[in-house]
Short mmCIF file of C-alpha atoms and ligand atoms in Angstrom, two decimals:
data_model
loop_
_atom_site.label_atom_id
_atom_site.label_comp_id
_atom_site.label_asym_id
_atom_site.label_seq_id
_atom_site.Cartn_x
_atom_site.Cartn_y
_atom_site.Cartn_z
CA MET A 1 -32.55 -3.45 -21.08
CA SER A 2 -28.87 -2.44 -21.21
CA GLN A 3 -26.72 -4.16 -23.80
CA TYR A 4 -23.76 -4.18 -21.44
CA ASP A 5 -22.98 -4.26 -17.72
CA VAL A 6 -19.83 -2.21 -18.34
CA ILE A 7 -18.45 -0.12 -21.16
CA ILE A 8 -14.84 0.90 -20.67
CA ILE A 9 -13.48 3.84 -22.64
CA GLY A 10 -9.84 3.22 -23.56
CA ALA A 11 -7.88 -0.02 -24.03
CA GLY A 12 -4.62 0.92 -22.30
CA PRO A 13 -3.30 -1.02 -19.29
CA GLY A 14 -6.07 0.46 -17.11
CA GLY A 15 -8.91 -0.23 -19.53
CA TYR A 16 -7.94 -3.62 -20.93
CA VAL A 17 -7.04 -5.09 -17.53
CA SER A 18 -10.30 -3.78 -16.11
CA ALA A 19 -12.23 -5.33 -19.01
CA ILE A 20 -10.65 -8.74 -18.47
CA ARG A 21 -11.38 -8.66 -14.74
CA CYS A 22 -14.99 -7.49 -15.42
CA ALA A 23 -15.47 -10.40 -17.83
CA GLN A 24 -13.93 -12.85 -15.34
CA LEU A 25 -16.44 -11.60 -12.78
CA GLY A 26 -19.30 -12.41 -15.14
CA LEU A 27 -20.07 -8.89 -16.39
CA LYS A 28 -20.99 -8.33 -20.04
CA THR A 29 -18.21 -6.01 -21.11
CA ALA A 30 -17.22 -3.82 -24.07
CA VAL A 31 -14.20 -1.58 -24.61
CA VAL A 32 -14.19 1.51 -26.82
CA GLU A 33 -10.86 2.07 -28.53
CA ALA A 34 -10.08 4.18 -31.59
CA ARG A 35 -6.53 2.99 -32.26
CA ASP A 36 -6.04 0.18 -34.79
CA THR A 37 -4.51 -1.97 -32.05
CA LEU A 38 -5.28 -2.51 -28.37
CA GLY A 39 -2.96 -1.64 -25.47
CA GLY A 40 -3.09 2.17 -25.45
CA THR A 41 -0.05 4.41 -25.14
CA CYS A 42 1.88 1.87 -23.07
CA LEU A 43 1.89 -0.96 -25.57
CA ASN A 44 1.80 1.06 -28.78
CA VAL A 45 3.95 4.15 -28.22
CA GLY A 46 5.23 4.04 -24.63
CA CYS A 47 6.49 1.41 -22.21
CA ILE A 48 6.84 -1.48 -24.65
CA PRO A 49 8.50 0.06 -27.74
CA SER A 50 10.86 2.07 -25.52
CA LYS A 51 11.88 -1.12 -23.71
CA ALA A 52 12.62 -2.80 -27.04
CA LEU A 53 14.87 0.11 -28.05
CA LEU A 54 16.50 0.18 -24.61
CA HIS A 55 17.27 -3.53 -24.91
CA ALA A 56 18.66 -3.25 -28.43
CA THR A 57 20.86 -0.26 -27.62
CA HIS A 58 22.02 -1.78 -24.32
CA SER A 59 23.19 -4.78 -26.34
CA LEU A 60 25.08 -2.40 -28.64
CA HIS A 61 26.65 -0.71 -25.62
CA GLU A 62 27.77 -4.10 -24.29
CA ALA A 63 29.33 -4.97 -27.64
CA GLN A 64 31.12 -1.63 -27.88
CA HIS A 65 32.32 -1.33 -24.29
CA ASN A 66 32.40 -4.69 -22.54
CA PHE A 67 32.76 -7.50 -25.08
CA ALA A 68 36.55 -7.16 -25.50
CA ASP A 69 37.01 -7.26 -21.73
CA MET A 70 35.13 -10.57 -21.65
CA GLY A 71 37.28 -12.00 -24.43
CA LEU A 72 34.69 -11.50 -27.14
CA LYS A 73 36.74 -10.15 -29.99
CA GLY A 74 35.75 -8.73 -33.37
CA LYS A 75 34.24 -5.55 -34.77
CA ALA A 76 31.36 -4.07 -32.74
CA PRO A 77 28.07 -4.29 -34.68
CA SER A 78 26.90 -1.33 -36.75
CA VAL A 79 23.37 0.02 -36.42
CA ASP A 80 20.68 -0.77 -38.99
CA TRP A 81 18.13 1.73 -37.66
CA LYS A 82 15.40 0.57 -40.01
CA GLN A 83 15.76 -3.02 -38.78
CA MET A 84 15.90 -1.88 -35.13
CA LYS A 85 12.58 -0.07 -35.62
CA GLU A 86 11.20 -3.18 -37.33
CA TYR A 87 12.20 -5.28 -34.31
CA LYS A 88 10.53 -2.71 -32.03
CA SER A 89 7.32 -2.88 -34.12
CA ASN A 90 7.35 -6.69 -33.96
CA VAL A 91 7.61 -6.59 -30.17
CA VAL A 92 4.69 -4.14 -30.07
CA GLY A 93 2.67 -6.31 -32.48
CA GLN A 94 3.14 -9.45 -30.40
CA ASN A 95 1.88 -7.63 -27.31
CA THR A 96 -1.06 -5.79 -28.85
CA GLY A 97 -2.09 -9.00 -30.65
CA GLY A 98 -1.94 -10.76 -27.30
CA ILE A 99 -4.52 -8.37 -25.84
CA GLU A 100 -6.80 -8.93 -28.82
CA PHE A 101 -6.56 -12.69 -28.18
CA LEU A 102 -7.43 -12.13 -24.48
CA PHE A 103 -10.46 -10.03 -25.49
CA LYS A 104 -11.76 -12.85 -27.69
CA LYS A 105 -11.03 -15.46 -25.03
CA ASN A 106 -12.99 -13.44 -22.44
CA LYS A 107 -15.79 -12.51 -24.89
CA ILE A 108 -15.13 -8.79 -24.58
CA ASP A 109 -16.51 -6.66 -27.43
CA TRP A 110 -14.17 -4.10 -29.01
CA LEU A 111 -16.20 -1.05 -30.11
CA LYS A 112 -13.88 0.63 -32.62
CA GLY A 113 -13.87 4.44 -32.57
CA TYR A 114 -13.92 7.33 -30.11
CA GLY A 115 -16.45 7.09 -27.32
CA THR A 116 -18.60 10.00 -26.20
CA ILE A 117 -20.76 9.78 -23.10
CA GLU A 118 -24.21 11.10 -23.98
CA ALA A 119 -25.66 10.48 -20.52
CA ALA A 120 -25.08 8.09 -17.64
CA GLY A 121 -25.61 4.67 -19.23
CA LYS A 122 -25.20 5.82 -22.85
CA VAL A 123 -21.97 5.77 -24.88
CA LYS A 124 -21.89 6.84 -28.53
CA VAL A 125 -19.28 5.31 -30.83
CA GLY A 126 -19.51 6.42 -34.47
CA ASP A 127 -23.24 6.55 -35.30
CA THR A 128 -24.29 3.99 -32.72
CA THR A 129 -25.32 4.61 -29.12
CA TYR A 130 -24.76 1.70 -26.74
CA GLU A 131 -26.56 1.26 -23.45
CA THR A 132 -24.73 0.11 -20.36
CA LYS A 133 -25.22 -0.07 -16.60
CA ASN A 134 -21.74 1.27 -15.86
CA ILE A 135 -19.10 3.32 -17.65
CA VAL A 136 -15.39 3.28 -16.78
CA ILE A 137 -13.32 6.11 -18.24
CA ALA A 138 -9.76 4.92 -18.84
CA SER A 139 -8.81 7.38 -21.56
CA GLY A 140 -5.24 7.92 -20.35
CA SER A 141 -3.03 10.91 -20.97
CA VAL A 142 -1.29 12.86 -23.73
CA PRO A 143 1.97 14.85 -23.69
CA SER A 144 1.41 18.29 -22.17
CA ALA A 145 2.28 21.27 -24.34
CA LEU A 146 5.19 23.55 -23.52
CA PRO A 147 4.56 27.22 -24.31
CA GLY A 148 6.64 28.39 -27.26
CA VAL A 149 7.27 24.85 -28.50
CA GLU A 150 5.34 23.25 -31.34
CA VAL A 151 5.66 19.47 -31.52
CA GLU A 152 5.39 18.07 -35.06
CA ASN A 153 6.10 14.35 -34.89
CA ASP A 154 5.63 13.83 -38.64
CA LYS A 155 8.48 16.26 -39.42
CA GLY A 156 10.85 14.51 -37.01
CA ILE A 157 12.58 17.67 -35.74
CA VAL A 158 10.60 18.72 -32.64
CA VAL A 159 9.04 15.57 -31.26
CA ASP A 160 7.40 14.11 -28.16
CA SER A 161 7.95 10.54 -26.95
CA THR A 162 5.78 9.13 -29.76
CA GLY A 163 7.85 10.88 -32.43
CA ALA A 164 11.11 9.97 -30.71
CA LEU A 165 10.29 6.27 -31.06
CA ASP A 166 10.07 6.58 -34.81
CA LEU A 167 12.66 9.12 -35.99
CA PRO A 168 13.61 8.75 -39.66
CA LYS A 169 17.31 8.62 -38.72
CA VAL A 170 19.54 8.75 -35.68
CA PRO A 171 20.27 12.45 -35.06
CA LYS A 172 23.79 13.81 -34.60
CA LYS A 173 22.69 16.24 -31.91
CA MET A 174 19.63 15.74 -29.75
CA VAL A 175 18.36 18.14 -27.10
CA VAL A 176 16.01 16.61 -24.54
CA ILE A 177 13.78 19.02 -22.62
CA GLY A 178 13.06 17.52 -19.18
CA ALA A 179 15.17 15.10 -17.10
CA GLY A 180 12.14 12.99 -16.10
CA VAL A 181 11.54 9.34 -16.88
CA ILE A 182 10.85 9.77 -20.61
CA GLY A 183 13.74 12.17 -21.18
CA LEU A 184 16.27 9.89 -19.50
CA GLU A 185 15.06 6.61 -21.02
CA LEU A 186 14.90 7.93 -24.58
CA GLY A 187 17.96 10.15 -24.06
CA SER A 188 19.85 6.96 -23.12
CA VAL A 189 18.64 5.18 -26.24
CA TYR A 190 19.97 7.89 -28.55
CA ALA A 191 23.21 8.43 -26.59
CA ARG A 192 23.95 4.71 -27.04
CA LEU A 193 23.15 5.02 -30.75
CA GLY A 194 25.84 7.70 -31.01
CA SER A 195 23.83 10.94 -30.75
CA GLU A 196 25.30 13.82 -28.78
CA VAL A 197 22.54 14.18 -26.16
CA THR A 198 22.05 17.28 -24.01
CA VAL A 199 19.30 17.25 -21.38
CA VAL A 200 17.94 20.61 -20.25
CA GLU A 201 16.11 20.46 -16.91
CA TYR A 202 14.33 23.15 -14.93
CA MET A 203 15.01 21.63 -11.51
CA ASP A 204 18.43 21.15 -9.92
CA ALA A 205 18.21 17.35 -9.87
CA VAL A 206 17.12 14.66 -12.32
CA CYS A 207 13.79 12.84 -11.74
CA PRO A 208 12.27 15.40 -9.36
CA GLY A 209 10.82 13.87 -6.20
CA MET A 210 13.13 10.85 -6.18
CA ASP A 211 15.55 9.92 -3.37
CA ALA A 212 18.34 12.54 -3.39
CA ASP A 213 21.15 9.94 -3.18
CA VAL A 214 19.74 8.17 -6.22
CA GLN A 215 19.36 11.44 -8.12
CA ARG A 216 23.07 12.25 -7.63
CA SER A 217 24.36 8.77 -8.55
CA PHE A 218 21.97 8.44 -11.47
CA LYS A 219 23.09 11.73 -13.03
CA ARG A 220 26.77 10.85 -12.53
CA ILE A 221 26.31 7.43 -14.16
CA LEU A 222 24.42 8.90 -17.13
CA GLU A 223 27.12 11.56 -17.58
CA LYS A 224 29.71 8.77 -17.75
CA GLN A 225 27.57 7.19 -20.46
CA GLY A 226 27.90 10.39 -22.47
CA LEU A 227 24.74 12.38 -21.69
CA SER A 228 25.29 16.09 -20.86
CA PHE A 229 23.04 18.00 -18.49
CA ILE A 230 22.12 21.65 -18.20
CA MET A 231 20.34 21.91 -14.86
CA GLY A 232 18.32 24.77 -13.40
CA ALA A 233 17.36 25.98 -16.87
CA ALA A 234 13.88 26.79 -18.11
CA VAL A 235 13.31 26.22 -21.81
CA GLN A 236 11.52 29.25 -23.22
CA GLY A 237 10.96 28.18 -26.78
CA VAL A 238 12.14 26.19 -29.78
CA GLU A 239 12.62 27.54 -33.30
CA ALA A 240 12.58 24.86 -35.95
CA THR A 241 13.52 24.85 -39.63
CA LYS A 242 13.03 21.90 -42.00
CA THR A 243 16.23 20.22 -40.81
CA LYS A 244 17.29 21.73 -37.49
CA ALA A 245 16.14 23.50 -34.35
CA LYS A 246 17.32 26.06 -31.83
CA VAL A 247 16.38 25.61 -28.18
CA LYS A 248 16.25 28.78 -26.12
CA TYR A 249 16.60 28.50 -22.36
CA GLN A 250 16.92 30.82 -19.41
CA PRO A 251 19.26 29.82 -16.56
CA LYS A 252 17.36 30.07 -13.26
CA ALA A 253 20.40 31.59 -11.58
CA GLY A 254 20.01 34.61 -13.88
CA GLY A 255 22.06 35.84 -16.83
CA ASP A 256 21.29 35.99 -20.51
CA GLU A 257 19.12 33.62 -22.46
CA GLU A 258 21.19 30.80 -24.00
CA VAL A 259 20.66 28.89 -27.25
CA LEU A 260 21.41 25.25 -28.13
CA ASP A 261 21.51 23.84 -31.67
CA ALA A 262 19.92 20.46 -32.32
CA ASP A 263 18.98 18.14 -35.16
CA VAL A 264 16.15 16.77 -33.04
CA VAL A 265 14.46 18.15 -29.93
CA LEU A 266 12.60 15.75 -27.66
CA VAL A 267 10.00 17.47 -25.50
CA ALA A 268 9.54 15.36 -22.34
CA THR A 269 8.06 17.78 -19.86
CA GLY A 270 5.17 15.72 -18.55
CA ARG A 271 1.76 14.45 -19.59
CA LYS A 272 -1.82 15.59 -18.96
CA PRO A 273 -5.12 13.69 -18.63
CA PHE A 274 -6.86 13.05 -21.95
CA VAL A 275 -10.48 14.10 -21.50
CA GLU A 276 -11.29 15.85 -24.80
CA GLY A 277 -14.35 14.61 -26.65
CA LEU A 278 -15.62 12.42 -23.80
CA GLY A 279 -18.65 14.64 -23.28
CA LEU A 280 -17.87 15.26 -19.62
CA ASP A 281 -19.40 18.75 -19.73
CA THR A 282 -22.69 17.38 -21.06
CA VAL A 283 -23.04 14.79 -18.33
CA GLY A 284 -21.58 17.03 -15.61
CA VAL A 285 -18.57 14.93 -14.57
CA LYS A 286 -16.42 17.09 -12.31
CA LEU A 287 -12.70 17.68 -12.84
CA THR A 288 -10.03 18.61 -10.29
CA GLU A 289 -8.16 21.93 -10.51
CA ARG A 290 -5.42 20.09 -12.41
CA GLY A 291 -7.83 18.82 -15.07
CA GLN A 292 -8.05 15.24 -13.78
CA ILE A 293 -11.40 13.50 -13.39
CA ALA A 294 -12.38 13.77 -9.72
CA THR A 295 -13.15 10.40 -8.11
CA ASP A 296 -13.87 9.06 -4.63
CA ALA A 297 -12.06 6.18 -2.91
CA HIS A 298 -13.95 3.71 -5.12
CA TRP A 299 -13.10 5.40 -8.43
CA ALA A 300 -16.65 6.74 -8.73
CA THR A 301 -17.11 10.18 -10.30
CA ASN A 302 -19.83 12.54 -9.07
CA VAL A 303 -22.20 11.08 -11.69
CA PRO A 304 -23.69 7.73 -10.57
CA GLY A 305 -22.64 4.82 -12.81
CA ILE A 306 -19.57 6.62 -14.20
CA TYR A 307 -16.13 5.63 -12.91
CA ALA A 308 -12.60 6.69 -13.88
CA ILE A 309 -9.16 5.09 -13.48
CA GLY A 310 -5.53 5.48 -14.56
CA ASP A 311 -3.73 8.55 -15.92
CA VAL A 312 -7.00 10.45 -16.26
CA ILE A 313 -7.41 10.62 -12.44
CA GLU A 314 -5.11 11.70 -9.62
CA GLY A 315 -1.88 9.88 -8.77
CA PRO A 316 1.27 8.78 -10.59
CA MET A 317 0.87 8.25 -14.34
CA LEU A 318 2.05 4.65 -14.32
CA ALA A 319 0.72 1.68 -16.28
CA HIS A 320 0.74 -0.60 -13.24
CA LYS A 321 -1.14 1.92 -11.08
CA ALA A 322 -3.80 2.02 -13.81
CA GLU A 323 -3.88 -1.80 -13.97
CA ASP A 324 -4.42 -2.07 -10.22
CA GLU A 325 -7.22 0.49 -10.36
CA GLY A 326 -8.70 -1.36 -13.35
CA MET A 327 -8.93 -4.59 -11.40
CA ALA A 328 -10.20 -2.85 -8.27
CA VAL A 329 -12.96 -0.90 -10.05
CA ALA A 330 -14.13 -4.14 -11.71
CA GLU A 331 -14.47 -5.69 -8.25
CA VAL A 332 -16.40 -2.64 -7.01
CA ILE A 333 -18.79 -2.76 -9.98
CA ALA A 334 -19.30 -6.49 -9.37
CA GLY A 335 -20.29 -5.72 -5.78
CA LYS A 336 -17.00 -6.87 -4.23
CA HIS A 337 -14.28 -4.96 -2.39
CA GLY A 338 -11.67 -3.52 -4.74
CA HIS A 339 -8.63 -1.98 -3.09
CA VAL A 340 -5.37 -0.29 -4.16
CA ASN A 341 -2.58 0.38 -1.68
CA TYR A 342 -1.26 3.70 -2.98
CA GLY A 343 1.58 3.60 -0.45
CA VAL A 344 3.19 0.65 -2.24
CA ILE A 345 3.35 1.52 -5.93
CA PRO A 346 6.84 1.05 -7.34
CA GLY A 347 8.36 3.44 -9.88
CA VAL A 348 11.00 2.24 -12.32
CA VAL A 349 13.30 3.93 -14.84
CA TYR A 350 14.49 1.36 -17.36
CA THR A 351 17.91 2.77 -18.11
CA THR A 352 21.12 0.83 -17.44
CA PRO A 353 21.47 0.63 -14.54
CA GLU A 354 17.77 0.61 -13.71
CA VAL A 355 16.37 2.83 -11.01
CA ALA A 356 13.49 1.66 -8.82
CA THR A 357 11.78 3.22 -5.85
CA VAL A 358 8.85 2.44 -3.59
CA GLY A 359 7.20 4.05 -0.59
CA ALA A 360 8.33 7.22 1.11
CA THR A 361 11.67 8.96 0.61
CA GLU A 362 14.02 9.64 3.50
CA ALA A 363 13.63 13.39 2.91
CA ASP A 364 9.80 13.26 3.00
CA LEU A 365 9.75 11.22 6.21
CA LYS A 366 12.22 13.56 7.90
CA LYS A 367 10.10 16.52 6.83
CA GLU A 368 7.14 14.83 8.54
CA GLY A 369 9.26 14.60 11.70
CA ARG A 370 9.44 10.79 11.67
CA LYS A 371 12.46 9.11 13.18
CA VAL A 372 13.94 6.88 10.50
CA LYS A 373 16.89 4.58 10.02
CA THR A 374 18.48 3.85 6.65
CA GLY A 375 20.50 0.89 5.50
CA LYS A 376 22.55 1.26 2.35
CA PHE A 377 24.58 -1.29 0.44
CA MET A 378 26.72 -0.51 -2.60
CA PHE A 379 26.67 -2.92 -5.56
CA MET A 380 30.49 -2.76 -5.47
CA GLY A 381 30.13 -5.39 -2.74
CA ASN A 382 27.86 -7.61 -4.88
CA ALA A 383 29.66 -10.36 -6.78
CA ARG A 384 27.02 -10.74 -9.49
CA ALA A 385 26.88 -7.02 -10.33
CA LYS A 386 30.67 -7.02 -10.82
CA ALA A 387 30.36 -9.89 -13.30
CA VAL A 388 28.02 -7.84 -15.52
CA HIS A 389 29.93 -4.54 -15.38
CA GLN A 390 27.18 -2.87 -13.34
CA ALA A 391 28.65 -2.56 -9.87
CA GLU A 392 29.89 1.00 -10.13
CA GLY A 393 27.85 3.74 -8.45
CA GLY A 394 24.75 1.63 -7.72
CA PHE A 395 23.23 0.78 -4.36
CA VAL A 396 20.19 -0.42 -2.44
CA LYS A 397 18.83 1.85 0.26
CA ILE A 398 16.12 0.77 2.67
CA ILE A 399 14.37 3.23 4.94
CA THR A 400 12.76 1.97 8.15
CA ASP A 401 10.97 3.32 11.19
CA ALA A 402 13.75 3.91 13.78
CA GLU A 403 11.73 2.36 16.60
CA THR A 404 9.88 -0.56 15.00
CA ASP A 405 12.26 -1.38 12.10
CA ARG A 406 9.20 -1.53 9.79
CA VAL A 407 10.16 -0.92 6.15
CA LEU A 408 8.77 2.43 4.95
CA GLY A 409 10.45 2.79 1.59
CA ALA A 410 13.37 1.86 -0.60
CA ALA A 411 15.40 3.01 -3.56
CA ILE A 412 17.60 0.89 -5.79
CA ILE A 413 19.95 1.94 -8.55
CA GLY A 414 21.58 -1.09 -10.10
CA PRO A 415 21.11 -4.12 -12.36
CA ALA A 416 17.53 -5.44 -12.50
CA ALA A 417 16.43 -2.88 -9.91
CA GLY A 418 12.95 -2.88 -11.46
CA ASP A 419 12.55 -6.56 -10.64
CA MET A 420 14.29 -6.52 -7.26
CA ILE A 421 12.08 -3.74 -5.90
CA HIS A 422 9.18 -6.19 -5.64
CA GLU A 423 10.78 -8.05 -2.75
CA ILE A 424 10.53 -4.79 -0.84
CA CYS A 425 6.98 -4.14 -2.10
CA VAL A 426 5.87 -7.52 -0.72
CA ALA A 427 7.69 -6.82 2.56
CA MET A 428 5.85 -3.49 2.83
CA GLU A 429 2.47 -5.08 2.03
CA PHE A 430 3.02 -7.50 4.91
CA GLY A 431 4.26 -4.78 7.27
CA ALA A 432 7.64 -6.52 7.47
CA SER A 433 10.71 -5.19 9.26
CA ALA A 434 14.17 -4.87 7.74
CA GLN A 435 15.14 -7.76 10.00
CA ASP A 436 12.51 -9.96 8.31
CA ILE A 437 14.27 -9.35 4.98
CA ALA A 438 17.69 -9.82 6.55
CA LEU A 439 16.68 -13.17 8.04
CA THR A 440 15.38 -14.48 4.71
CA CYS A 441 17.80 -16.73 2.83
CA HIS A 442 18.81 -15.11 -0.49
CA ALA A 443 20.36 -17.21 -3.24
CA HIS A 444 24.01 -16.63 -4.07
CA PRO A 445 25.19 -15.12 -6.33
CA THR A 446 22.23 -12.83 -7.10
CA TYR A 447 21.66 -9.08 -7.31
CA SER A 448 18.98 -9.56 -4.64
CA GLU A 449 21.67 -10.26 -2.07
CA ALA A 450 22.25 -6.50 -2.13
CA VAL A 451 18.67 -6.05 -0.83
CA ARG A 452 19.42 -8.39 2.06
CA GLU A 453 22.70 -6.57 2.76
CA ALA A 454 20.87 -3.22 2.85
CA ALA A 455 18.40 -4.78 5.29
CA LEU A 456 21.33 -6.03 7.38
CA ALA A 457 22.71 -2.47 7.26
CA CYS A 458 19.54 -1.36 9.09
CA GLY A 459 20.62 -3.63 11.97
CA ASP A 460 24.02 -4.98 12.97
CA GLY A 461 25.61 -4.27 9.62
CA PRO A 462 26.12 -5.84 6.20
CA ILE A 463 28.64 -8.63 5.60
CA HIS A 464 30.26 -7.49 2.34
CA SER A 465 31.19 -3.87 3.05
P1 LIG B 501 8.13 13.95 -15.83
O1 LIG B 501 7.09 14.71 -15.10
O2 LIG B 501 8.67 12.68 -15.29
O3 LIG B 501 9.40 14.91 -16.08
C1 LIG B 501 9.29 16.15 -16.75
C2 LIG B 501 10.52 17.00 -16.43
O4 LIG B 501 10.50 18.16 -17.26
C3 LIG B 501 10.54 17.49 -14.99
O5 LIG B 501 11.77 17.12 -14.42
C4 LIG B 501 10.36 19.01 -15.12
O6 LIG B 501 11.04 19.73 -14.12
C5 LIG B 501 10.95 19.28 -16.51
N1 LIG B 501 10.48 20.51 -17.16
C6 LIG B 501 9.19 20.93 -17.27
N2 LIG B 501 9.14 22.11 -17.97
C7 LIG B 501 10.42 22.41 -18.31
C8 LIG B 501 11.02 23.50 -19.03
N3 LIG B 501 10.29 24.50 -19.57
N4 LIG B 501 12.36 23.52 -19.16
C9 LIG B 501 13.12 22.52 -18.63
N5 LIG B 501 12.60 21.47 -17.97
C10 LIG B 501 11.28 21.42 -17.80
O7 LIG B 501 7.51 13.76 -17.28
P2 LIG B 501 7.86 12.80 -18.50
O8 LIG B 501 9.25 12.28 -18.42
O9 LIG B 501 7.44 13.56 -19.70
O10 LIG B 501 6.89 11.56 -18.25
C11 LIG B 501 5.48 11.75 -18.26
C12 LIG B 501 4.78 10.71 -17.43
O11 LIG B 501 4.91 9.42 -18.00
C13 LIG B 501 5.33 10.65 -16.02
O12 LIG B 501 4.27 10.65 -15.12
C14 LIG B 501 6.08 9.35 -15.98
O13 LIG B 501 6.05 8.77 -14.69
C15 LIG B 501 5.35 8.51 -17.02
N6 LIG B 501 6.28 7.55 -17.60
C16 LIG B 501 6.71 6.50 -16.86
C17 LIG B 501 7.63 5.62 -17.35
C18 LIG B 501 8.11 4.52 -16.48
O14 LIG B 501 7.47 4.21 -15.50
N7 LIG B 501 9.25 3.89 -16.79
C19 LIG B 501 8.18 5.75 -18.72
C20 LIG B 501 7.67 6.89 -19.39
C21 LIG B 501 6.74 7.74 -18.85
#
């Protein structure tokens, strides 16, 4: 008889959420995790520590730039980097400890070590092989390598996001390779700490794939905050010494190779599924051309009894997408109907201002030949945003079907955008129209009024512009 109904490999947001839901559904569940703490990349070296540093450095920015204006006088605080990292570690500890508590509460076993699948129904951890009816692979992702660039986090000169969260000191000059989510969030952190930050990006716009209006405003706002950008430039290699590095890049428009000096180089050029050591070859689990585990609509791989979710399969590498899949696959395994609506998965960049998007972009819909209407409202017309020095340059944009007024997507750049986007997510889940949002009473004064105004802009027009 199997020891477990489900063994989940990986305790990140996909794996731990799936485990809790499996346990709630009455399945005997274990999670294999090699890290000393639960929570995976997100809690240990991703979403959570970066948010702690973003909060701390945003507070510093407020003290330096906005306190005097609000009548708060006195010297701006100086940075105790060691203490800031300590605070970050405490935030991480509270969260990872919280997952451990939830595991105990739900009677989930933590099998400590790396898991290898020996066959369907058999997972080896250390010297022990455990038997299980189902296996869920939730092993996540790792930073992808850039040819000609060797990341050595322990040396603190050429680092990935993990190394950038734990630099020994704040660098004078930082070069960030890649203007994606990681590059811009961590680039913001160090710019606020006083580093001279230059972002080198291959594409012509930041955050490739995002709404073009947002891309333009976002870059402009970040430039005002002191970040410099070199766009349309492909990094060819990095030469590092013990204390410095040289970043070589080739402008796409042509011309000679250029070189940038840096004290620290952050490589943020994407992540790849982490499948090494899982034994997929042995059991014959198929991968896609891009190295992801191939799954069907119910997260089942080609091998019966083996499922996969999160960063290791297709789709955006986002903690909340993994969580949703984790819950859904648990339902499927328990014989219920798990479902994820991939059309309504928000994406958020936690800079100041925040950037949040959901659904289709205007450009994509137009490419498909769909007739769309857009309603846009600038935060300059929002009383609350003005009170917190975040009105400039931000906006809410809602995209609807031109005939039915149904909401198809939205983009927000402004204060608390990452929270406000959910009003639009719920509207989309219910197939709401922009008019439905516009007719809903919104409290005053809130940032969310800008969402209502953008919805009004899809109809007869907003009030405050
Ligand atoms: P990304 O895919 O978002 O951005 C990588 C950028 O690097 C792209 O803009 C690409 O054009 C550029 N690039 C690639 N090779 C280059 C080269 N040789 N020279 C110059 N530029 C080059 O990847 P990122 O930021 O590393 O994030 C990885 C994953 O983690 C993403 O899927 C992201 O969504 C996720 N993530 C999400 C967060 C959030 O939701 N707030 C936070 C952090 C990560």
